[in-house]
């Protein structure tokens, strides 16, 4: 196959341009300076064991304030179960059948000590004494005393030819031999108190109540 002269001319020009471009590229490569070399750094020497950093001190936290416990939050301990104890049976007082009394006339200063049997009226001038009961303290009581329950009536004697005067209750209650002023007779003319209780026959204390 034959090549035209015009095409040959174009081919020759292309070859020249390619060769010129290659020379230019090689010249630029030689013209560029070489990159600077970086010196190698030697590793830093290790610190001696004595130059180690001191340990870090951690501060101690402050204690937390606890609020006080109120009385409502405190639960009381349950009381111990009650122990069943039988109540002691009190001893009964011994009763006697005679009361010894003493009466005083505050106008004439006359006094008389006499016996008054239980249930029998005894007269002293215009006073009539009737003892209902007379007893002594039980052995377990702290005070040894005599106690009598009686009534005292104010009953003046009737004079011949005159109507009898009405009887008036002057005293009713307990009298204590150790404390005559505890329940005294309140009368404008007379005064009276209990001395003791006695028995016409030996009296034994009654059996305690069951």
Coordinates of N, CA and C in Angstrom, one line a residue:
X1 N 0.9 -1.2 0.0 CA 0.0 0.0 0.0 C 0.9 1.2 0.0
X2 N 0.6 2.2 -0.8 CA 1.5 3.4 -1.0 C 0.9 4.5 -0.1
X3 N 1.8 5.3 0.5 CA 1.5 6.4 1.4 C 1.6 7.7 0.7
X4 N 0.6 8.6 0.9 CA 0.6 9.9 0.2 C 1.7 10.8 0.8
X5 N 2.2 11.7 -0.1 CA 3.3 12.6 0.4 C 2.8 13.5 1.5
X6 N 1.6 13.9 1.5 CA 1.1 14.8 2.5 C 1.0 14.1 3.9
X7 N 0.6 12.9 3.9 CA 0.5 12.1 5.1 C 1.8 11.9 5.7
X8 N 2.8 11.7 4.9 CA 4.1 11.5 5.4 C 4.7 12.7 6.1
X9 N 4.3 13.8 5.5 CA 4.8 15.1 6.2 C 4.2 15.3 7.5
X10 N 2.9 15.0 7.7 CA 2.2 15.1 9.0 C 2.8 14.1 10.0
X11 N 3.1 12.9 9.5 CA 3.6 11.9 10.4 C 5.0 12.3 11.0
X12 N 5.8 12.8 10.1 CA 7.1 13.3 10.5 C 7.1 14.4 11.5
X13 N 6.1 15.3 11.3 CA 5.9 16.4 12.3 C 5.5 15.9 13.7
X14 N 4.7 14.9 13.7 CA 4.2 14.4 15.0 C 5.3 13.7 15.7
X15 N 6.2 13.0 15.0 CA 7.3 12.3 15.6 C 8.2 13.3 16.3
X16 N 8.4 14.4 15.6 CA 9.3 15.5 16.1 C 8.7 16.1 17.4
X17 N 7.5 16.3 17.3 CA 6.8 17.0 18.5 C 6.9 16.0 19.7
X18 N 6.7 14.7 19.5 CA 6.8 13.8 20.6 C 8.2 13.7 21.2
X19 N 9.2 13.7 20.3 CA 10.6 13.7 20.8 C 10.9 14.9 21.5
X20 N 10.5 16.1 21.0 CA 10.7 17.4 21.7 C 10.1 17.4 23.1
X21 N 8.9 16.8 23.2 CA 8.2 16.8 24.5 C 8.9 15.9 25.5
X22 N 9.5 14.8 25.0 CA 10.2 13.9 25.9 C 11.5 14.5 26.4
X23 N 12.2 15.3 25.5 CA 13.4 16.0 26.0 C 13.1 17.1 27.0
X24 N 12.0 17.8 26.7 CA 11.6 18.8 27.7 C 11.3 18.2 29.1
X25 N 10.6 17.1 29.1 CA 10.3 16.5 30.3 C 11.5 16.0 31.1
X26 N 12.5 15.4 30.4 CA 13.7 15.0 31.0 C 14.5 16.1 31.5
X27 N 14.5 17.3 30.8 CA 15.3 18.5 31.3 C 14.7 19.0 32.5
X28 N 13.4 19.1 32.7 CA 12.7 19.6 33.9 C 13.0 18.7 35.1
X29 N 13.1 17.3 34.8 CA 13.4 16.4 35.9 C 14.8 16.6 36.4
X30 N 15.7 16.9 35.5 CA 17.1 17.2 36.0 C 17.2 18.5 36.6
X31 N 16.4 19.5 36.3 CA 16.5 20.8 36.8 C 15.9 20.9 38.2
X32 N 15.0 20.0 38.7 CA 14.4 20.1 40.1 C 15.4 19.7 41.1
X33 N 15.5 20.5 42.2 CA 16.5 20.1 43.3 C 16.0 18.9 44.1
X34 N 17.0 18.2 44.6 CA 16.7 17.0 45.4 C 16.1 17.4 46.8
X35 N 15.1 16.6 47.3 CA 14.5 17.0 48.6 C 15.4 16.9 49.7
X36 N 15.3 17.8 50.7 CA 16.3 17.8 51.8 C 16.1 16.6 52.7
X37 N 17.2 16.2 53.2 CA 17.2 15.0 54.1 C 16.9 15.4 55.5
X38 N 16.0 14.7 56.2 CA 15.6 15.0 57.6 C 16.5 14.1 58.5
X39 N 17.3 14.8 59.4 CA 18.1 14.0 60.3 C 17.3 13.1 61.3
X40 N 17.8 12.0 61.5 CA 17.1 11.0 62.4 C 17.4 11.5 63.8
X41 N 16.2 11.5 64.6 CA 16.3 11.9 66.0 C 16.5 10.7 66.9
X42 N 17.5 10.8 67.8 CA 17.8 9.7 68.7 C 16.7 9.7 69.8
X43 N 16.3 8.5 70.3 CA 15.3 8.5 71.3 C 15.8 9.0 72.6
X44 N 14.9 9.8 73.4 CA 15.3 10.4 74.6 C 15.7 9.3 75.6
X45 N 16.7 9.6 76.4 CA 17.1 8.6 77.4 C 16.0 8.4 78.5
X46 N 15.8 7.2 79.0 CA 14.8 6.9 80.0 C 15.2 7.5 81.3
X47 N 14.2 8.1 82.0 CA 14.5 8.7 83.3 C 14.9 7.6 84.3
X48 N 15.7 8.0 85.2 CA 16.2 7.1 86.3 C 15.0 6.7 87.2
X49 N 15.1 5.6 87.8 CA 14.0 5.2 88.7 C 13.8 6.1 89.8
X50 N 14.9 6.8 90.2 CA 14.7 7.8 91.4 C 14.0 9.0 91.0
X51 N 13.9 9.3 89.6 CA 13.3 10.5 89.2 C 11.9 10.3 88.8
X52 N 11.3 9.2 89.2 CA 9.9 8.9 88.9 C 9.0 10.0 89.5
X53 N 7.9 10.2 88.9 CA 6.9 11.2 89.4 C 6.3 10.7 90.7
X54 N 6.1 11.6 91.7 CA 5.5 11.2 93.0 C 4.1 10.8 92.8
X55 N 3.6 9.9 93.7 CA 2.2 9.4 93.5 C 1.2 10.5 93.8
X56 N 0.1 10.4 93.1 CA -0.9 11.5 93.2 C -1.6 11.3 94.5
X57 N -1.8 12.3 95.4 CA -2.5 12.2 96.7 C -3.9 12.6 96.4
X58 N -4.8 11.6 96.8 CA -6.2 11.8 96.6 C -6.8 12.4 97.9
X59 N -7.4 13.5 97.9 CA -7.9 14.1 99.2 C -9.1 13.2 99.7
X60 N -9.1 13.1 101.1 CA -10.1 12.3 101.8 C -11.5 13.1 101.8
X61 N -12.5 12.5 101.3 CA -13.8 13.3 101.3 C -14.3 13.6 102.7
X62 N -14.9 14.7 102.9 CA -15.5 15.2 104.2 C -16.6 14.3 104.5
X63 N -16.8 13.9 105.9 CA -17.9 13.1 106.3 C -19.3 13.7 106.1
X64 N -20.2 12.9 105.7 CA -21.5 13.4 105.4 C -22.3 13.5 106.7
X65 N -23.0 14.7 107.0 CA -23.7 14.9 108.2 C -25.0 14.1 108.1
X66 N -25.3 13.2 109.1 CA -26.5 12.4 109.2 C -27.5 13.2 110.1
X67 N -28.7 13.4 109.6 CA -29.7 14.1 110.4 C -30.1 13.3 111.7
X68 N -30.3 13.9 112.8 CA -30.7 13.1 114.0 C -32.0 12.4 113.8
X69 N -32.2 11.3 114.6 CA -33.4 10.5 114.5 C -34.4 11.1 115.5
X70 N -35.6 11.4 115.0 CA -36.6 12.0 115.9 C -37.2 10.9 116.7
X71 N -38.0 11.3 117.8 CA -38.6 10.4 118.7 C -39.7 9.6 118.0
X72 N -40.3 10.2 117.0 CA -41.4 9.5 116.3 C -40.9 8.3 115.5
X73 N -39.6 8.4 115.0 CA -39.0 7.4 114.2 C -38.6 6.2 115.1
X74 N -38.4 6.4 116.4 CA -37.9 5.4 117.3 C -39.1 4.6 117.7
X75 N -39.1 3.3 117.5 CA -40.2 2.4 118.0 C -39.9 1.9 119.3
X76 N -40.7 2.1 120.3 CA -40.5 1.6 121.6 C -40.6 0.1 121.7
X77 N -39.7 -0.5 122.5 CA -39.7 -1.9 122.6 C -41.0 -2.4 123.3
X78 N -41.6 -3.5 122.9 CA -42.8 -3.9 123.5 C -42.5 -4.3 125.0
X79 N -43.5 -4.0 125.9 CA -43.3 -4.4 127.3 C -43.3 -5.9 127.5
X80 N -42.6 -6.3 128.5 CA -42.5 -7.8 128.7 C -43.9 -8.3 129.1
X81 N -44.2 -9.5 128.8 CA -45.6 -10.0 129.1 C -45.8 -10.0 130.6
X82 N -46.9 -9.6 131.1 CA -47.1 -9.6 132.5 C -47.1 -11.0 133.1
X83 N -46.6 -11.1 134.2 CA -46.5 -12.4 134.9 C -47.7 -12.6 135.8
X84 N -48.3 -13.7 135.7 CA -49.6 -13.9 136.5 C -49.2 -14.3 137.9
X85 N -49.5 -13.3 138.8 CA -49.2 -13.6 140.2 C -50.6 -13.5 141.0
X86 N -50.7 -14.4 141.8 CA -52.0 -14.4 142.6 C -51.9 -13.3 143.7
X87 N -53.0 -12.5 143.8 CA -52.9 -11.4 144.8 C -52.9 -12.0 146.2
X88 N -52.2 -11.4 147.1 CA -52.1 -11.9 148.4 C -53.5 -11.6 149.1
X89 N -53.9 -12.6 149.9 CA -55.2 -12.5 150.6 C -54.9 -11.7 151.9
X90 N -55.5 -10.5 152.0 CA -55.3 -9.8 153.3 C -55.9 -10.5 154.5
X91 N -55.2 -10.3 155.6 CA -55.6 -10.9 156.8 C -56.8 -10.1 157.4
X92 N -57.7 -10.7 157.9 CA -58.9 -10.0 158.5 C -58.6 -9.6 160.0
X93 N -59.2 -8.5 160.4 CA -59.0 -8.1 161.8 C -59.8 -9.0 162.7
X94 N -59.2 -9.1 163.9 CA -59.9 -9.9 164.9 C -60.9 -8.9 165.6
X95 N -62.1 -9.4 165.8 CA -63.2 -8.6 166.5 C -63.3 -9.1 167.9
X96 N -63.7 -8.0 168.7 CA -63.9 -8.2 170.2 C -65.3 -7.8 170.5
X97 N -65.7 -8.2 171.7 CA -67.1 -8.0 172.1 C -67.3 -6.9 173.1
X98 N -66.2 -6.3 173.5 CA -66.3 -5.2 174.5 C -65.4 -4.0 174.1
X99 N -65.9 -2.8 174.1 CA -65.1 -1.6 173.9 C -64.9 -0.8 175.2
X100 N -63.7 -0.3 175.4 CA -63.5 0.5 176.6 C -63.4 1.9 176.1
X101 N -64.3 2.7 176.6 CA -64.5 4.1 176.3 C -64.2 5.0 177.4
X102 N -63.9 6.3 177.1 CA -63.8 7.3 178.2 C -64.5 8.6 177.7
X103 N -65.3 9.1 178.7 CA -66.2 10.3 178.4 C -65.8 11.4 179.4
X104 N -65.9 12.6 179.0 CA -65.6 13.8 179.8 C -66.7 14.8 179.7
X105 N -67.0 15.3 180.9 CA -68.0 16.4 181.0 C -67.1 17.7 181.1
X106 N -67.2 18.5 180.0 CA -66.3 19.7 179.9 C -66.8 20.8 180.9
X107 N -68.0 20.7 181.4 CA -68.4 21.8 182.3 C -67.9 21.5 183.7
X108 N -68.1 20.3 184.2 CA -67.7 19.9 185.6 C -66.3 19.2 185.6
X109 N -65.7 19.0 184.5 CA -64.4 18.3 184.4 C -64.4 16.9 184.9
X110 N -65.6 16.3 184.9 CA -65.8 15.0 185.4 C -65.5 14.0 184.2
X111 N -64.7 13.0 184.4 CA -64.5 12.0 183.4 C -64.8 10.6 183.9
X112 N -65.1 9.7 183.0 CA -65.4 8.3 183.4 C -64.9 7.4 182.3
X113 N -64.2 6.3 182.7 CA -63.8 5.3 181.8 C -64.7 4.1 182.1
X114 N -65.3 3.5 181.1 CA -66.3 2.5 181.3 C -66.2 1.5 180.1
X115 N -66.8 0.3 180.3 CA -66.9 -0.7 179.3 C -68.3 -0.7 178.6
X116 N -68.3 -0.9 177.3 CA -69.5 -0.9 176.6 C -69.6 -2.2 175.7
X117 N -70.3 -3.2 176.2 CA -70.4 -4.4 175.4 C -71.1 -4.1 174.0
X118 N -70.6 -4.9 173.0 CA -71.1 -4.7 171.7 C -72.6 -5.0 171.6
X119 N -73.4 -4.0 171.1 CA -74.9 -4.1 171.0 C -75.7 -3.8 172.2
X120 N -75.1 -3.3 173.3 CA -75.8 -2.9 174.5 C -75.6 -1.4 174.8
X121 N -76.7 -0.6 174.8 CA -76.6 0.8 175.1 C -76.1 1.0 176.5
X122 N -75.2 2.0 176.7 CA -74.6 2.4 177.9 C -74.8 3.9 178.1
X123 N -75.3 4.4 179.2 CA -75.6 5.8 179.4 C -74.4 6.4 180.2
X124 N -74.0 7.6 179.8 CA -73.2 8.5 180.6 C -73.9 9.9 180.6
X125 N -74.5 10.2 181.8 CA -75.3 11.4 181.9 C -76.3 11.5 180.8
X126 N -76.3 12.5 179.9 CA -77.3 12.6 178.9 C -76.9 11.9 177.6
X127 N -75.7 11.2 177.6 CA -75.3 10.6 176.3 C -75.5 9.1 176.4
X128 N -75.9 8.4 175.3 CA -76.1 7.0 175.3 C -75.2 6.4 174.2
X129 N -74.3 5.5 174.6 CA -73.3 4.9 173.7 C -73.8 3.5 173.3
X130 N -73.8 3.3 172.0 CA -74.1 1.9 171.5 C -73.0 1.5 170.5
X131 N -72.2 0.5 170.9 CA -71.1 0.0 170.1 C -71.6 -1.0 169.1
X132 N -71.4 -0.9 167.8 CA -71.8 -1.8 166.8 C -70.7 -2.9 166.5
X133 N -69.4 -2.5 166.6 CA -68.3 -3.4 166.3 C -67.1 -2.8 167.0
X134 N -66.2 -3.7 167.4 CA -64.9 -3.3 168.0 C -63.8 -4.3 167.5
X135 N -62.7 -3.9 166.9 CA -61.7 -4.8 166.4 C -60.3 -4.2 166.5
X136 N -59.4 -5.1 166.4 CA -57.9 -4.7 166.5 C -57.3 -4.9 165.1
X137 N -56.2 -4.2 164.9 CA -55.5 -4.3 163.6 C -55.0 -5.7 163.4
X138 N -54.9 -6.0 162.1 CA -54.4 -7.3 161.7 C -52.8 -7.3 161.9
X139 N -52.2 -8.5 162.0 CA -50.8 -8.6 162.2 C -50.0 -7.9 161.0
X140 N -50.5 -7.9 159.8 CA -49.8 -7.3 158.7 C -49.9 -5.8 158.6
X141 N -50.8 -5.2 159.4 CA -50.9 -3.7 159.3 C -49.8 -3.0 160.0
X142 N -49.4 -1.8 159.5 CA -48.2 -1.1 160.1 C -48.4 -0.6 161.5
X143 N -49.7 -0.3 161.8 CA -50.0 0.3 163.2 C -50.9 -0.6 163.9
X144 N -50.5 -0.9 165.2 CA -51.3 -1.7 166.1 C -52.4 -0.7 166.7
X145 N -53.6 -0.9 166.3 CA -54.6 0.1 166.7 C -55.9 -0.7 167.1
X146 N -56.8 0.0 167.8 CA -58.1 -0.5 168.1 C -59.1 0.5 167.4
X147 N -60.1 -0.1 166.8 CA -61.1 0.6 166.0 C -62.5 0.2 166.4
X148 N -63.4 1.1 166.7 CA -64.7 0.8 167.1 C -65.7 1.6 166.3
X149 N -66.8 1.0 165.9 CA -67.9 1.7 165.2 C -69.1 1.8 166.2
X150 N -69.5 3.0 166.4 CA -70.5 3.2 167.4 C -71.4 4.4 167.1
X151 N -72.5 4.5 167.8 CA -73.4 5.7 167.7 C -73.5 6.3 169.1
X152 N -73.6 7.6 169.1 CA -73.8 8.3 170.4 C -75.0 9.2 170.3
X153 N -76.0 8.9 171.1 CA -77.2 9.7 171.1 C -77.3 10.7 172.2
X154 N -77.7 11.9 172.0 CA -78.0 12.9 173.1 C -79.4 12.7 173.5
X155 N -79.6 12.2 174.8 CA -80.9 11.8 175.3 C -81.0 12.3 176.7
X156 N -81.5 13.5 177.0 CA -81.6 14.0 178.4 C -82.6 13.1 179.1
X157 N -82.3 13.0 180.4 CA -83.2 12.2 181.3 C -84.5 13.0 181.4
X158 N -85.6 12.3 181.4 CA -86.9 12.9 181.6 C -87.2 13.1 183.1
X159 N -87.7 14.3 183.4 CA -88.0 14.6 184.7 C -89.5 14.3 185.0
X160 N -89.8 14.0 186.3 CA -91.2 13.6 186.6 C -92.1 14.8 186.3
X161 N -93.2 14.5 185.7 CA -94.2 15.5 185.4 C -93.9 16.3 184.1
X162 N -92.8 16.0 183.4 CA -92.5 16.7 182.2 C -92.4 15.7 181.0
X163 N -92.7 16.2 179.9 CA -92.6 15.2 178.7 C -91.1 14.9 178.4
X164 N -90.9 13.8 177.9 CA -89.5 13.4 177.6 C -89.0 14.2 176.4
X165 N -87.8 14.6 176.4 CA -87.2 15.4 175.4 C -86.8 14.4 174.2
X166 N -86.8 15.0 173.0 CA -86.5 14.2 171.8 C -85.0 13.8 171.8
X167 N -84.7 12.6 171.3 CA -83.4 12.1 171.2 C -82.7 12.6 169.9
X168 N -81.5 13.0 170.0 CA -80.7 13.6 168.9 C -79.5 12.8 168.7
X169 N -79.2 12.5 167.4 CA -77.9 11.7 167.1 C -76.8 12.7 167.2
X170 N -75.8 12.4 168.1 CA -74.7 13.3 168.2 C -73.4 12.8 167.5
X171 N -73.3 11.5 167.3 CA -72.1 10.9 166.6 C -72.5 9.6 166.0
X172 N -71.9 9.3 164.8 CA -72.1 8.0 164.2 C -70.9 7.7 163.3
X173 N -70.1 6.7 163.6 CA -68.9 6.4 162.7 C -67.9 5.6 163.5
X174 N -66.7 5.6 162.9 CA -65.5 4.9 163.4 C -64.7 5.8 164.3
X175 N -64.2 5.3 165.5 CA -63.3 5.9 166.3 C -62.0 5.1 166.4
X176 N -60.9 5.8 166.4 CA -59.6 5.2 166.4 C -58.9 5.5 167.7
X177 N -58.4 4.5 168.4 CA -57.8 4.7 169.7 C -56.4 5.5 169.5
X178 N -55.7 5.2 168.4 CA -54.4 5.9 168.2 C -54.6 7.3 167.7
X179 N -55.8 7.7 167.2 CA -56.0 9.0 166.7 C -57.4 9.5 167.1
X180 N -57.5 9.9 168.4 CA -58.8 10.3 168.9 C -59.4 11.6 168.2
X181 N -58.5 12.4 167.6 CA -59.0 13.6 167.0 C -59.3 13.4 165.5
X182 N -59.3 12.1 165.0 CA -59.6 11.9 163.6 C -61.1 12.0 163.3
X183 N -61.9 11.4 164.2 CA -63.4 11.5 164.1 C -63.9 11.8 165.5
X184 N -63.8 13.0 166.0 CA -64.1 13.3 167.3 C -65.6 13.5 167.5
X185 N -66.1 13.4 168.7 CA -67.5 13.8 169.1 C -67.6 15.3 169.2
X186 N -68.5 15.9 168.4 CA -68.6 17.3 168.4 C -69.9 17.6 169.2
X187 N -69.7 18.0 170.5 CA -70.8 18.3 171.4 C -70.3 19.4 172.3
X188 N -71.2 20.4 172.6 CA -70.8 21.5 173.4 C -70.5 21.2 174.9
X189 N -71.0 20.1 175.4 CA -70.8 19.8 176.8 C -69.9 18.6 177.0
X190 N -70.0 17.6 176.2 CA -69.3 16.3 176.4 C -68.2 16.0 175.4
X191 N -67.3 15.2 175.7 CA -66.3 14.7 174.8 C -66.2 13.2 175.2
X192 N -65.8 12.4 174.1 CA -65.6 10.9 174.3 C -64.6 10.4 173.3
X193 N -63.9 9.3 173.6 CA -63.0 8.7 172.7 C -62.8 7.2 173.1
X194 N -62.2 6.4 172.2 CA -62.0 5.0 172.4 C -60.7 4.8 173.0
X195 N -60.6 3.8 174.0 CA -59.4 3.4 174.6 C -58.8 2.2 174.0
X196 N -59.6 1.1 173.9 CA -59.1 -0.2 173.3 C -60.3 -1.1 173.2
X197 N -60.0 -2.3 172.6 CA -61.0 -3.3 172.5 C -60.5 -4.5 173.3
X198 N -61.5 -5.2 174.0 CA -61.1 -6.4 174.7 C -62.2 -7.4 174.5
X199 N -61.9 -8.6 175.0 CA -62.9 -9.7 174.9 C -63.1 -10.3 176.2
X200 N -64.4 -10.6 176.5 CA -64.7 -11.3 177.7 C -64.2 -12.7 177.8
X201 N -64.0 -13.3 176.6 CA -63.4 -14.7 176.4 C -62.3 -14.6 175.3
X202 N -61.3 -15.5 175.3 CA -60.3 -15.4 174.3 C -60.9 -15.5 172.9
X203 N -60.5 -14.5 172.1 CA -61.0 -14.4 170.7 C -59.9 -14.8 169.7
X204 N -60.2 -15.6 168.8 CA -59.2 -16.0 167.7 C -59.6 -15.2 166.5
X205 N -58.6 -14.9 165.7 CA -58.9 -14.2 164.4 C -59.6 -15.1 163.5
X206 N -60.7 -14.6 162.8 CA -61.4 -15.4 161.8 C -60.5 -15.8 160.7
X207 N -60.9 -16.9 160.0 CA -60.1 -17.4 158.9 C -60.2 -16.4 157.8
X208 N -59.1 -16.3 157.0 CA -59.1 -15.3 155.9 C -60.2 -15.7 154.8
X209 N -60.7 -14.7 154.2 CA -61.8 -15.0 153.2 C -61.2 -15.7 152.0
X210 N -61.9 -16.6 151.4 CA -61.4 -17.4 150.2 C -61.9 -16.7 149.0

